[in-house]
PDB file of C-alpha atoms in Angstrom:
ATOM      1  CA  UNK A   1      -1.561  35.040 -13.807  1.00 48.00           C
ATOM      2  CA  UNK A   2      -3.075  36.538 -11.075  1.00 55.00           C
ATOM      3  CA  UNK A   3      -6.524  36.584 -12.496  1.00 57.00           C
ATOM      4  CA  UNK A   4      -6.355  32.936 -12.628  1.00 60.00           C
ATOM      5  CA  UNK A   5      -4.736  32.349  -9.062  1.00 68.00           C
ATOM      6  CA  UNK A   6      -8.073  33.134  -7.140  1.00 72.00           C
ATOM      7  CA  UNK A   7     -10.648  30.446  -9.024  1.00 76.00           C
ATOM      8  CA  UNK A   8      -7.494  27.967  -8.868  1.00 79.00           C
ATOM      9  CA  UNK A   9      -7.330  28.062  -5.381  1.00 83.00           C
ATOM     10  CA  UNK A  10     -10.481  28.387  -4.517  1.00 85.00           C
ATOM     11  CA  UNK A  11     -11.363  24.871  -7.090  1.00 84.00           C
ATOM     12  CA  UNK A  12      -8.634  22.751  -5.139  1.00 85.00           C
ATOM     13  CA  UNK A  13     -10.006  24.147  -1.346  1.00 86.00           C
ATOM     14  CA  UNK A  14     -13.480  22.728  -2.904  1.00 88.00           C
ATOM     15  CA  UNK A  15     -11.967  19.650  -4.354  1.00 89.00           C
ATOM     16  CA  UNK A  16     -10.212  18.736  -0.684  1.00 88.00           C
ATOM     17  CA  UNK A  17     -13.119  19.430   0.946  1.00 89.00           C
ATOM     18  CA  UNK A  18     -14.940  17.249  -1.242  1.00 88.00           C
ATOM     19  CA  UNK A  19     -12.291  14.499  -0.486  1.00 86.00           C
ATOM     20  CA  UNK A  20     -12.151  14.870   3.412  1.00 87.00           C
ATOM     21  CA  UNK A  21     -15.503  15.918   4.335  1.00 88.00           C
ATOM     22  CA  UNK A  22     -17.084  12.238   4.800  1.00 87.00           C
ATOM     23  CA  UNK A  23     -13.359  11.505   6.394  1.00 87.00           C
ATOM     24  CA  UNK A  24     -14.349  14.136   8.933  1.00 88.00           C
ATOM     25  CA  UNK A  25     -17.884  13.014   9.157  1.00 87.00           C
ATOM     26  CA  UNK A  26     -17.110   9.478  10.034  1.00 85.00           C
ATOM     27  CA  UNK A  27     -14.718  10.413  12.695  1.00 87.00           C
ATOM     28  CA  UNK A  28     -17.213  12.601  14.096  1.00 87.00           C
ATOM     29  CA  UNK A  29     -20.250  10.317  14.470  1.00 84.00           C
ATOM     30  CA  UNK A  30     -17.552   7.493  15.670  1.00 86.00           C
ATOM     31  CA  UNK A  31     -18.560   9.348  18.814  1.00 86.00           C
ATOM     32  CA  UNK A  32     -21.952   9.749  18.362  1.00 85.00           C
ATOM     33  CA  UNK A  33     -23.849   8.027  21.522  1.00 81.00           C
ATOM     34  CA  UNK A  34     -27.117   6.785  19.177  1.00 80.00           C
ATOM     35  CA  UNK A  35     -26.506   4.011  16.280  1.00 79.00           C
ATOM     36  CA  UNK A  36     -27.766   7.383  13.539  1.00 76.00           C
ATOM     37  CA  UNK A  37     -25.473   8.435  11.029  1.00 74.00           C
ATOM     38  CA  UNK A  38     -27.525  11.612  10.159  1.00 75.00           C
ATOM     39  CA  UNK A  39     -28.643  12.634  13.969  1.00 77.00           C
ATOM     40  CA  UNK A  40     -25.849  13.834  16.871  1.00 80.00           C
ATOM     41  CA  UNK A  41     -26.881  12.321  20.007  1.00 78.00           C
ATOM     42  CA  UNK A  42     -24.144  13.161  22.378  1.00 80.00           C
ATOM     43  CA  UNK A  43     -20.704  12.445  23.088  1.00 83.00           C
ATOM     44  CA  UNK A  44     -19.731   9.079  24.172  1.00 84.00           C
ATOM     45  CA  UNK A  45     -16.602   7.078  23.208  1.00 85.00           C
ATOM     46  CA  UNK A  46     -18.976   3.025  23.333  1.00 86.00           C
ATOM     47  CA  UNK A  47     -18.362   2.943  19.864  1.00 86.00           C
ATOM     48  CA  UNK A  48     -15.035   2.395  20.613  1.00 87.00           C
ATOM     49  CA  UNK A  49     -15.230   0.028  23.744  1.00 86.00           C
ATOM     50  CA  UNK A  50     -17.843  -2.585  21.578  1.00 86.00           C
ATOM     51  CA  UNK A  51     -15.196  -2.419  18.774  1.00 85.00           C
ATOM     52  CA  UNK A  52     -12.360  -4.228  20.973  1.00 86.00           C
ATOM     53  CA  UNK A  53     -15.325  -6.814  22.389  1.00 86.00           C
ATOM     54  CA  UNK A  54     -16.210  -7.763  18.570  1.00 84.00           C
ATOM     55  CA  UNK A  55     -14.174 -10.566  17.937  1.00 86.00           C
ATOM     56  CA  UNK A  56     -15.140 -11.408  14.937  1.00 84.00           C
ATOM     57  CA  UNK A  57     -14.090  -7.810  13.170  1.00 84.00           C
ATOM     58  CA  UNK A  58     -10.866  -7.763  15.459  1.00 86.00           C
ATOM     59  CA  UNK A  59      -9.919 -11.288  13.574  1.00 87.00           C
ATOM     60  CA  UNK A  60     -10.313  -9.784  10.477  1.00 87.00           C
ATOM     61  CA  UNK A  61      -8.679  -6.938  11.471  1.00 87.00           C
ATOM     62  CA  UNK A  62      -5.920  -9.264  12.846  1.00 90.00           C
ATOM     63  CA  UNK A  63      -5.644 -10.828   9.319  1.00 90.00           C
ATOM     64  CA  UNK A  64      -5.704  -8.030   7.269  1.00 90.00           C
ATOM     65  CA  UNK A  65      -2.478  -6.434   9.229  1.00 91.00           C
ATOM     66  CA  UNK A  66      -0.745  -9.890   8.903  1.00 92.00           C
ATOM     67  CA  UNK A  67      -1.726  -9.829   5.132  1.00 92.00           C
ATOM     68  CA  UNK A  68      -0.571  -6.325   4.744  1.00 92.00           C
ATOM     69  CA  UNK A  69       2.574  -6.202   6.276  1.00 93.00           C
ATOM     70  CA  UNK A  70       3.656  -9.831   4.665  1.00 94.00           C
ATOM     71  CA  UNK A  71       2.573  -8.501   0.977  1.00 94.00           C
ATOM     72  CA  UNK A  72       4.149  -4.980   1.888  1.00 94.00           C
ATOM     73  CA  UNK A  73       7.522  -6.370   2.598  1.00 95.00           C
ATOM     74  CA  UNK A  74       7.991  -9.096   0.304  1.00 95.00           C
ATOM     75  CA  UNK A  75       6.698  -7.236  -2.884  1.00 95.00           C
ATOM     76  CA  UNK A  76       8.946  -4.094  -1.210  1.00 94.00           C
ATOM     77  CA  UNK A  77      11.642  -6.628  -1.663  1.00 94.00           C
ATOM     78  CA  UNK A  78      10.910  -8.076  -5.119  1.00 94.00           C
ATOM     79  CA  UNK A  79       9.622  -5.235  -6.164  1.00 92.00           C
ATOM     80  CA  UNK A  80      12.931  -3.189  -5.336  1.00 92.00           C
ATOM     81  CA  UNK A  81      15.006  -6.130  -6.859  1.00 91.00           C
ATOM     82  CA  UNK A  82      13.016  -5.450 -10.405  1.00 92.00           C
ATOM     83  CA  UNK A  83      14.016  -2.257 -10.384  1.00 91.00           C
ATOM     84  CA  UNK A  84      17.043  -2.238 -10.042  1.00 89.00           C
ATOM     85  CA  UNK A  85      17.497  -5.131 -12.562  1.00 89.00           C
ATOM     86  CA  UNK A  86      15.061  -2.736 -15.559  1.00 89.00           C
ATOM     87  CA  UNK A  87      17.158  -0.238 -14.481  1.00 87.00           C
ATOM     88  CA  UNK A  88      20.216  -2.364 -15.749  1.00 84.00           C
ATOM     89  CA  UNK A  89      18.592  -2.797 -19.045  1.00 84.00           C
ATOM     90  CA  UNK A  90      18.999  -1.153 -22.225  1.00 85.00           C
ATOM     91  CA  UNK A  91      16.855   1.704 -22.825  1.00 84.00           C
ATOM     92  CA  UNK A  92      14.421  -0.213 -25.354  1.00 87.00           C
ATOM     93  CA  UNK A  93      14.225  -3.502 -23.424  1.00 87.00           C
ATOM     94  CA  UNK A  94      13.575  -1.262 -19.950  1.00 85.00           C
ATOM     95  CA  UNK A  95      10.762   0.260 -22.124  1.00 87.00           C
ATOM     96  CA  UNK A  96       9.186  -2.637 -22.604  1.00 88.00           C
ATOM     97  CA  UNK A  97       9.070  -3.735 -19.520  1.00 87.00           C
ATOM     98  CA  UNK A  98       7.586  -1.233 -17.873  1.00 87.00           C
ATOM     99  CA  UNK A  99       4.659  -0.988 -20.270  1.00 89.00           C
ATOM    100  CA  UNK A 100       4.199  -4.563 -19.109  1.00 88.00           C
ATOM    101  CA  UNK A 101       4.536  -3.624 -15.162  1.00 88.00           C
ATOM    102  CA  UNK A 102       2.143  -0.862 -16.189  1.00 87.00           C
ATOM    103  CA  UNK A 103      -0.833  -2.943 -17.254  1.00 86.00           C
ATOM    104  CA  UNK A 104      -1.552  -4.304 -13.643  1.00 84.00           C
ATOM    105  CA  UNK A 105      -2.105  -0.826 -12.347  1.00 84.00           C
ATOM    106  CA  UNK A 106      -4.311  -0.098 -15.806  1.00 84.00           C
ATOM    107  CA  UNK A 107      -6.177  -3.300 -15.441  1.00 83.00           C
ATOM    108  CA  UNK A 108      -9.977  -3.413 -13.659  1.00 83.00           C
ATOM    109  CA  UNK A 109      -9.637  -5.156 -10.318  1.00 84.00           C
ATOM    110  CA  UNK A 110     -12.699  -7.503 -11.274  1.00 88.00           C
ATOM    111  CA  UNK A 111     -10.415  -8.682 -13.925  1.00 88.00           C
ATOM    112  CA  UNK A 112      -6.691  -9.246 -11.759  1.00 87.00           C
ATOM    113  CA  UNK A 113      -9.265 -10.835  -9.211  1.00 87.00           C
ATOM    114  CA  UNK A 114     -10.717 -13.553 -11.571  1.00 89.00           C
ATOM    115  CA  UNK A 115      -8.100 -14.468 -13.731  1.00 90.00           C
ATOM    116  CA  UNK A 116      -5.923 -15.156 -10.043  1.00 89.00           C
ATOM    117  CA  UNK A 117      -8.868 -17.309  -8.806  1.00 89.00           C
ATOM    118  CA  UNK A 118      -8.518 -19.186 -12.437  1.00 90.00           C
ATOM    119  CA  UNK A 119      -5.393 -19.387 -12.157  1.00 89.00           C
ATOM    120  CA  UNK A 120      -5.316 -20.719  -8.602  1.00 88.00           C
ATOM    121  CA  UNK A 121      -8.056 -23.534  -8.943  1.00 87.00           C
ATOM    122  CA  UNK A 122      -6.628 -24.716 -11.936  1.00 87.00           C
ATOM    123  CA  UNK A 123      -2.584 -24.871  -9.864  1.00 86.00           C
ATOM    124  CA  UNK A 124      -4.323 -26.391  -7.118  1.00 83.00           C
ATOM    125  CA  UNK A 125      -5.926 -29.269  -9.037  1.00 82.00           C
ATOM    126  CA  UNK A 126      -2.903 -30.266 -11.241  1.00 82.00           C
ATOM    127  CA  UNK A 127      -1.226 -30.753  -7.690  1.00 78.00           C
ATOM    128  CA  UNK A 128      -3.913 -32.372  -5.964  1.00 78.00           C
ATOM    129  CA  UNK A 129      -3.852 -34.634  -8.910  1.00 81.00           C
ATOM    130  CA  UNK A 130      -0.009 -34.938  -8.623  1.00 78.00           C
ATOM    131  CA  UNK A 131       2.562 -37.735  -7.099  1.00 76.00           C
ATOM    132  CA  UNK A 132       4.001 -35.454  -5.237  1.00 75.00           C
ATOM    133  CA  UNK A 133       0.732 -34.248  -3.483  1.00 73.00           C
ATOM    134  CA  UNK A 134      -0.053 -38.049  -2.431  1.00 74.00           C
ATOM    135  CA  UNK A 135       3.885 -39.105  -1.663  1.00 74.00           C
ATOM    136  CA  UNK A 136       3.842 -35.998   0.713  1.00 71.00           C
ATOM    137  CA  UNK A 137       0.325 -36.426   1.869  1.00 73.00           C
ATOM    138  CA  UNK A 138      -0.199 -32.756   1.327  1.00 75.00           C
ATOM    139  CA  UNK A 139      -3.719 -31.111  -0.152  1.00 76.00           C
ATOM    140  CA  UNK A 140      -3.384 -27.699  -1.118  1.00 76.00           C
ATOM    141  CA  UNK A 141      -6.370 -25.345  -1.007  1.00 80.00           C
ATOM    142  CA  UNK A 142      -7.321 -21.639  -1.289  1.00 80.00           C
ATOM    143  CA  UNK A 143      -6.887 -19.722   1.567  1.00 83.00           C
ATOM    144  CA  UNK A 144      -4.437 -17.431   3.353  1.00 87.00           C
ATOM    145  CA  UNK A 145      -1.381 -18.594   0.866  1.00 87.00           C
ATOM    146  CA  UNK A 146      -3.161 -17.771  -1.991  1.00 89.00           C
ATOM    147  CA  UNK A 147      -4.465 -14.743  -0.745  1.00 91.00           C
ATOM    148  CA  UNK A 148      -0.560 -13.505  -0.059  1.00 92.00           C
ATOM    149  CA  UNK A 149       0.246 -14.665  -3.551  1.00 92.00           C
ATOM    150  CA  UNK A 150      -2.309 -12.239  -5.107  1.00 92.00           C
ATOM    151  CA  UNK A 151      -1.541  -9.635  -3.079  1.00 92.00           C
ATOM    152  CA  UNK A 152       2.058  -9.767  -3.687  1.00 93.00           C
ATOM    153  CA  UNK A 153       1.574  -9.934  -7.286  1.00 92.00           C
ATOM    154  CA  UNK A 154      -0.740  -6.720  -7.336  1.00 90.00           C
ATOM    155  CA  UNK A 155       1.534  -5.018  -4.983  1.00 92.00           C
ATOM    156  CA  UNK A 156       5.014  -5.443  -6.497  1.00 92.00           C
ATOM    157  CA  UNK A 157       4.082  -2.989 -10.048  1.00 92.00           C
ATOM    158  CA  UNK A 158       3.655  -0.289  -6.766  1.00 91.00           C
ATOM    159  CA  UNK A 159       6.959  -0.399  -5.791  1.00 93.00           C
ATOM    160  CA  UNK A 160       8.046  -0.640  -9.178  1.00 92.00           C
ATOM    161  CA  UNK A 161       6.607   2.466 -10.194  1.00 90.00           C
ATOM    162  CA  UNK A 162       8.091   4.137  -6.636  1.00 89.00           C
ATOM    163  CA  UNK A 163      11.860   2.881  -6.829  1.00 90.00           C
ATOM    164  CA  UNK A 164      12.418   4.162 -10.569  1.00 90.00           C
ATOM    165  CA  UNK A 165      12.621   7.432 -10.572  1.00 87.00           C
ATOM    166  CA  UNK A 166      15.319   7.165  -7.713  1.00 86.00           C
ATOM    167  CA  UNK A 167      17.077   5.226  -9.605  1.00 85.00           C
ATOM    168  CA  UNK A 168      16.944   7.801 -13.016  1.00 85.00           C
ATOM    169  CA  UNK A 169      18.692  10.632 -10.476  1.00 82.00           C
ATOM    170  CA  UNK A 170      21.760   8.445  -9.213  1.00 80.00           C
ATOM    171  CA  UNK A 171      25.092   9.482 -10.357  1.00 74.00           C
ATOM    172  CA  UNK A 172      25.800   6.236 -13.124  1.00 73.00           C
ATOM    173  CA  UNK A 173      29.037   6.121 -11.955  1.00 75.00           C
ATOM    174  CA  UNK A 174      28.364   5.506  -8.377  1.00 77.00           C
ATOM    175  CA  UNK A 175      28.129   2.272  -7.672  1.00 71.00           C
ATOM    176  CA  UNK A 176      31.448   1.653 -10.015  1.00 73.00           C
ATOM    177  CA  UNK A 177      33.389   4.083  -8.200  1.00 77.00           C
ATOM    178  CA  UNK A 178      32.362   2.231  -4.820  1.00 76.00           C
ATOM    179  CA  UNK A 179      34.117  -0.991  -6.588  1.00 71.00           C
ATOM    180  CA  UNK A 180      37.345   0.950  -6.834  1.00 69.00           C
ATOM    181  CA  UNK A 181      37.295   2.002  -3.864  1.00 72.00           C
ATOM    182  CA  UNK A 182      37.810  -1.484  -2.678  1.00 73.00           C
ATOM    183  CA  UNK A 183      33.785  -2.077  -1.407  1.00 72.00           C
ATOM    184  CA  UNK A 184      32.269  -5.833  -2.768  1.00 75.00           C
ATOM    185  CA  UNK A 185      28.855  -5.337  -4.823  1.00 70.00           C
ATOM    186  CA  UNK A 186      26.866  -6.515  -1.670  1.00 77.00           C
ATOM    187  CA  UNK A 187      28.858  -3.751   0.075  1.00 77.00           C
ATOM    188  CA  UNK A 188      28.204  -1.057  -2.228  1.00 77.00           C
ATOM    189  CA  UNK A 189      24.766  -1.762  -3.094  1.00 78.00           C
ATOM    190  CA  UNK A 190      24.014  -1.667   0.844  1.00 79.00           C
ATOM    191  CA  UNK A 191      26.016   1.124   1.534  1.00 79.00           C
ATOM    192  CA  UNK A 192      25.599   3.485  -1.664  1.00 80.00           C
ATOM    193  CA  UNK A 193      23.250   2.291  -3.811  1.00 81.00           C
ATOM    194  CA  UNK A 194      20.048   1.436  -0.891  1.00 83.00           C
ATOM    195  CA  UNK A 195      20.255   5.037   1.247  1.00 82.00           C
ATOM    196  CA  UNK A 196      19.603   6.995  -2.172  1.00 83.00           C
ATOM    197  CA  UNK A 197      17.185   4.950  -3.281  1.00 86.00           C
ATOM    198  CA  UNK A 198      15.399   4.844   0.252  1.00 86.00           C
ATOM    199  CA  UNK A 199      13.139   7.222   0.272  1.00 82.00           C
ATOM    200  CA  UNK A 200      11.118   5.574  -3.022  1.00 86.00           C
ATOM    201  CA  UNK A 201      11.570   1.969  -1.163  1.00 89.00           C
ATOM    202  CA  UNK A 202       9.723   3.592   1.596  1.00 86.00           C
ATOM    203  CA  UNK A 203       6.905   5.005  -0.436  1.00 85.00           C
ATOM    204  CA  UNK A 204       6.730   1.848  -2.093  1.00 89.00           C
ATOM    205  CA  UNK A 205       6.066  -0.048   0.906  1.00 90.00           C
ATOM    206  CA  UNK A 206       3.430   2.680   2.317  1.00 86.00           C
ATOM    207  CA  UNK A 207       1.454   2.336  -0.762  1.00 87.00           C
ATOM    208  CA  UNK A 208       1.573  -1.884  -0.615  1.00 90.00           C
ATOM    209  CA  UNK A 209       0.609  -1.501   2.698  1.00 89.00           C
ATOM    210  CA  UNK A 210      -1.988   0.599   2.126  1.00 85.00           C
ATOM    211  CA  UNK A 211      -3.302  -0.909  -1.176  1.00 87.00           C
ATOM    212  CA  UNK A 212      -3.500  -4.156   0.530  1.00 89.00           C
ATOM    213  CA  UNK A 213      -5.447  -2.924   3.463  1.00 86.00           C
ATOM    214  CA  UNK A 214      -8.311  -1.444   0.898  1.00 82.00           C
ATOM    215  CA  UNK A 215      -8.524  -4.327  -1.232  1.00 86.00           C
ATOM    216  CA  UNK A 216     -11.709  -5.968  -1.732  1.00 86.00           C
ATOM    217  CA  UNK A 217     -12.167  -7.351  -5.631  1.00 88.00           C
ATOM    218  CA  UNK A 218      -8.556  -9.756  -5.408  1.00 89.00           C
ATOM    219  CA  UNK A 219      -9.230 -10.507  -1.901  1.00 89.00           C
ATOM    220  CA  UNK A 220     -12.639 -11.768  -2.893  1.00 87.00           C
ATOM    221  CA  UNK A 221     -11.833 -13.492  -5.174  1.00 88.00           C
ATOM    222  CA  UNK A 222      -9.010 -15.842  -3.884  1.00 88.00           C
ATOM    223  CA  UNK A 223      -9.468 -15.691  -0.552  1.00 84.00           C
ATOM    224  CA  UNK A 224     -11.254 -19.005  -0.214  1.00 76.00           C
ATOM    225  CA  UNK A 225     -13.255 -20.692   2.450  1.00 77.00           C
ATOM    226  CA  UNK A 226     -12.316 -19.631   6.195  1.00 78.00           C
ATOM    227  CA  UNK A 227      -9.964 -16.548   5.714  1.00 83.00           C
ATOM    228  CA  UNK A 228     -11.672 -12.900   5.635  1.00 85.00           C
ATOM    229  CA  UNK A 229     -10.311  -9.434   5.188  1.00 86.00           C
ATOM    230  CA  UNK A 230     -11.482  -6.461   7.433  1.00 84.00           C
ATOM    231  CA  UNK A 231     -12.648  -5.240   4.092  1.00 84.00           C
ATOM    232  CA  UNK A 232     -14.601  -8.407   2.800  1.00 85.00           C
ATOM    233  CA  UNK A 233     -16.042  -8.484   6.300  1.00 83.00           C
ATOM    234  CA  UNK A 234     -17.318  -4.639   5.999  1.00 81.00           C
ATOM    235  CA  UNK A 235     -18.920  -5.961   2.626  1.00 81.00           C
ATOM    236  CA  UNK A 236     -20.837  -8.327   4.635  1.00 79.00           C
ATOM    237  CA  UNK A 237     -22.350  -6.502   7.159  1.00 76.00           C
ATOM    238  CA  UNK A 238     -23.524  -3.678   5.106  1.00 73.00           C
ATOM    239  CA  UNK A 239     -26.341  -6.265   4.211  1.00 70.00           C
ATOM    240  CA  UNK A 240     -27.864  -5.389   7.740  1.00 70.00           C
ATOM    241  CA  UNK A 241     -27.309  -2.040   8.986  1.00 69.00           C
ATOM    242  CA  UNK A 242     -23.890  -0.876  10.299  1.00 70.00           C
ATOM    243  CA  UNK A 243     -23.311   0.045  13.610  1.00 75.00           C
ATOM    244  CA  UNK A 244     -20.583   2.510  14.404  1.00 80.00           C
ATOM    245  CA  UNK A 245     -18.180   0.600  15.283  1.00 83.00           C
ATOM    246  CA  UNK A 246     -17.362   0.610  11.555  1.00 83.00           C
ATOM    247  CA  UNK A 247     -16.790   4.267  12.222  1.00 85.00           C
ATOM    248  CA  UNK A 248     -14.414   3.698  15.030  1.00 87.00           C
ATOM    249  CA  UNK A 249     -12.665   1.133  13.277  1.00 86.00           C
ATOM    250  CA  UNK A 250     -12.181   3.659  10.487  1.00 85.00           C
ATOM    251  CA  UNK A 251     -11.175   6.486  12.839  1.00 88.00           C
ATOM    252  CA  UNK A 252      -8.658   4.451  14.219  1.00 87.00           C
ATOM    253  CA  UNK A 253      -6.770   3.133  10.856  1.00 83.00           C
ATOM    254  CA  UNK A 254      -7.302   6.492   9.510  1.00 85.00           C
ATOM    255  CA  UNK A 255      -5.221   8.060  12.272  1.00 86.00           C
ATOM    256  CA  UNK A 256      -2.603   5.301  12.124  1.00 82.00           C
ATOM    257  CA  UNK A 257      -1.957   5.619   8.426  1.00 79.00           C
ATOM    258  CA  UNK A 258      -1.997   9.372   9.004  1.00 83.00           C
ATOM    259  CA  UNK A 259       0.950   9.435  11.664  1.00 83.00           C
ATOM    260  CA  UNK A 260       2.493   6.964   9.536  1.00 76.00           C
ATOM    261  CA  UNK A 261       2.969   9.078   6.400  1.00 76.00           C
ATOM    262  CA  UNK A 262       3.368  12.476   8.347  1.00 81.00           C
ATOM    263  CA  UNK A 263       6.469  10.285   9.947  1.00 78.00           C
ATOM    264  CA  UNK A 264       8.126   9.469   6.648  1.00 71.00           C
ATOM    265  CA  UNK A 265       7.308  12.688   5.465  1.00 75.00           C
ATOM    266  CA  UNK A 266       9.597  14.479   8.062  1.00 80.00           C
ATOM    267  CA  UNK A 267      11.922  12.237   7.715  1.00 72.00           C
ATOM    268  CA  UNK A 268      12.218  12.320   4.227  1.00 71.00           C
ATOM    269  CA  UNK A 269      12.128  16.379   4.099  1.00 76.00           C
ATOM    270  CA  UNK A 270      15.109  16.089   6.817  1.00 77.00           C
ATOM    271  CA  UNK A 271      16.763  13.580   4.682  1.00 69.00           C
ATOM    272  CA  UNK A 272      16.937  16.085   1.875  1.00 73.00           C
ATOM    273  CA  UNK A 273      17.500  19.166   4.230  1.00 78.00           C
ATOM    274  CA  UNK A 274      20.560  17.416   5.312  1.00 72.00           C
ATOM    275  CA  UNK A 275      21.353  16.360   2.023  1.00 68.00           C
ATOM    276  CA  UNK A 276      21.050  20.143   0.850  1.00 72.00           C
ATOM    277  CA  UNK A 277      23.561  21.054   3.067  1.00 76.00           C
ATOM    278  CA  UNK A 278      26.067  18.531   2.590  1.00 68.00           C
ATOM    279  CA  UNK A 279      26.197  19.927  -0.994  1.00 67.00           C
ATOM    280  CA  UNK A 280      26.470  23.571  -0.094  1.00 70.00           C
ATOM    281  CA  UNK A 281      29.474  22.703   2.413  1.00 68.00           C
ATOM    282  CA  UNK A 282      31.315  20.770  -0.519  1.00 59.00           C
ATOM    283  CA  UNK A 283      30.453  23.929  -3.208  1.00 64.00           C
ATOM    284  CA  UNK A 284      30.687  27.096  -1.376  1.00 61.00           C
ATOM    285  CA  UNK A 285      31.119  28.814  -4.133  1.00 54.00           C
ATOM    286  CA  UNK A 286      27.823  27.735  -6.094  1.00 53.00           C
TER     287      UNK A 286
END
């Protein structure tokens, strides 16, 4: 075993620092005071002073949060709901349906992307075409709806995939015995059922959130005319040369996320610290 512990290590120090080195390198030359990428002119922080005078990459900055924090809750929500409901299912018929929630999160991107744009142009026409759409006067088109829609849709299997296995460790019995103790299902669900299960809610939403910031294949796709993503608008620049704001842009989200996760982190190892304890009050003995 201990043979083996040396070459192990030393494998996943290379594979991190093959993951974080161009993290690192970006941050660096966010403060670079020349436009190079390869060459360290000096410190200086203009990077970072142009980036809040672009307005055009703070829009689609300003978008892309919106987008992201819309998608992140509602599929949280949905998401959490379908859960809970394959959960209630029969072993067999819960089987199936997560092989179905899994083949989102096995399918290419290029593939979710155009069968949603499809999909979308051909809803749009039938009702375009409909009575309804001329007795209500009301033309729908591709844009920031649709672009929820797909997000949603690609998010939701996430949060799927994060609230199940919090659900596999409750106690079955649980939420029954919170009946006979007198609590209504609302009651127990919200006060039994939803603080056990919230630390995989909160993952789930962290990884919509984050999934919907990097997306650029769906969000292509069904964006439509007049709505851009911080990530469809990186895609366009890099036709002329990017300046460093991109870098300082990057910097800054990568930090964010960061402290995000490190938050939920410690609160989640407290959660289960505290937890621990509880349990070795109750059985001394054990």
């Amino acid at each position: 075993m201990k043979k083996h512990y040396i070459p192990s290590r030393l494998f996943t120090l290379l594979v991190y620092i093959f993951l974080y080195a161009p993290i690192v390198l970006l941050i660096v030359f966010s403060f670079n005071a020349t436009k190079s990428n390869r060459v360290w002119g000096g410190f200086s922080t203009q990077w970072y002073v142009e980036l809040f005078h672009n307005t055009r990459l703070l829009g689609a900055l300003r978008t892309t949060i919106i987008l992201s924090v819309l998608a992140a809750v509602i599929a949280t929500i949905l998401g959490t709901a379908a859960a809970i409901g394959f959960y209630s299912m029969r072993r067999r018929s819960r089987g199936i349906f997560l092989a179905v929630n899994n083949i989102p999160l096995t399918n290419a991107d290029i593939i979710t992307g155009v069968s949603m744009m499809l999909l979308f142009v051909f809803a749009i026409g039938v009702f375009n075409s409909s009575a309804i759409s001329e007795v209500l006067g009301i033309r729908w088109r591709t844009g920031f709806g649709t672009l929820l829609i797909a997000h949603i849709t690609f998010n939701a299997p996430y949060v799927i995939l994060s609230v199940m296995p919090k659900l596999r460790q409750l106690d079955p019995n649980i939420y029954e015995a919170a009946q006979d103790l007198g609590a209504s299902g609302l009651l127990a669900f919200r006060k039994v059922i939803l603080p056990e299960i919230m630390p995989g809610v909160l993952n789930g939403l962290i990884i919509a959130f984050t999934m919907s910031i990097d997306d650029f294949v769906i969000s292509y796709f069904t964006k439509g005319s007049g709505v851009t993503t911080l990530a469809v608008e990186i895609y366009t620049m890099i036709k002329k040369p990017v300046t460093p704001e991109i870098n300082a842009l990057s910097t800054l989200m990568f930090l964010v996320v960061f402290a995000l996760l490190l938050t939920v982190n410690i609160r989640q190892a407290r959660q289960e610290t505290a937890s621990a304890r509880r349990k070795a009050k109750l059985n001394p003995g054990r």
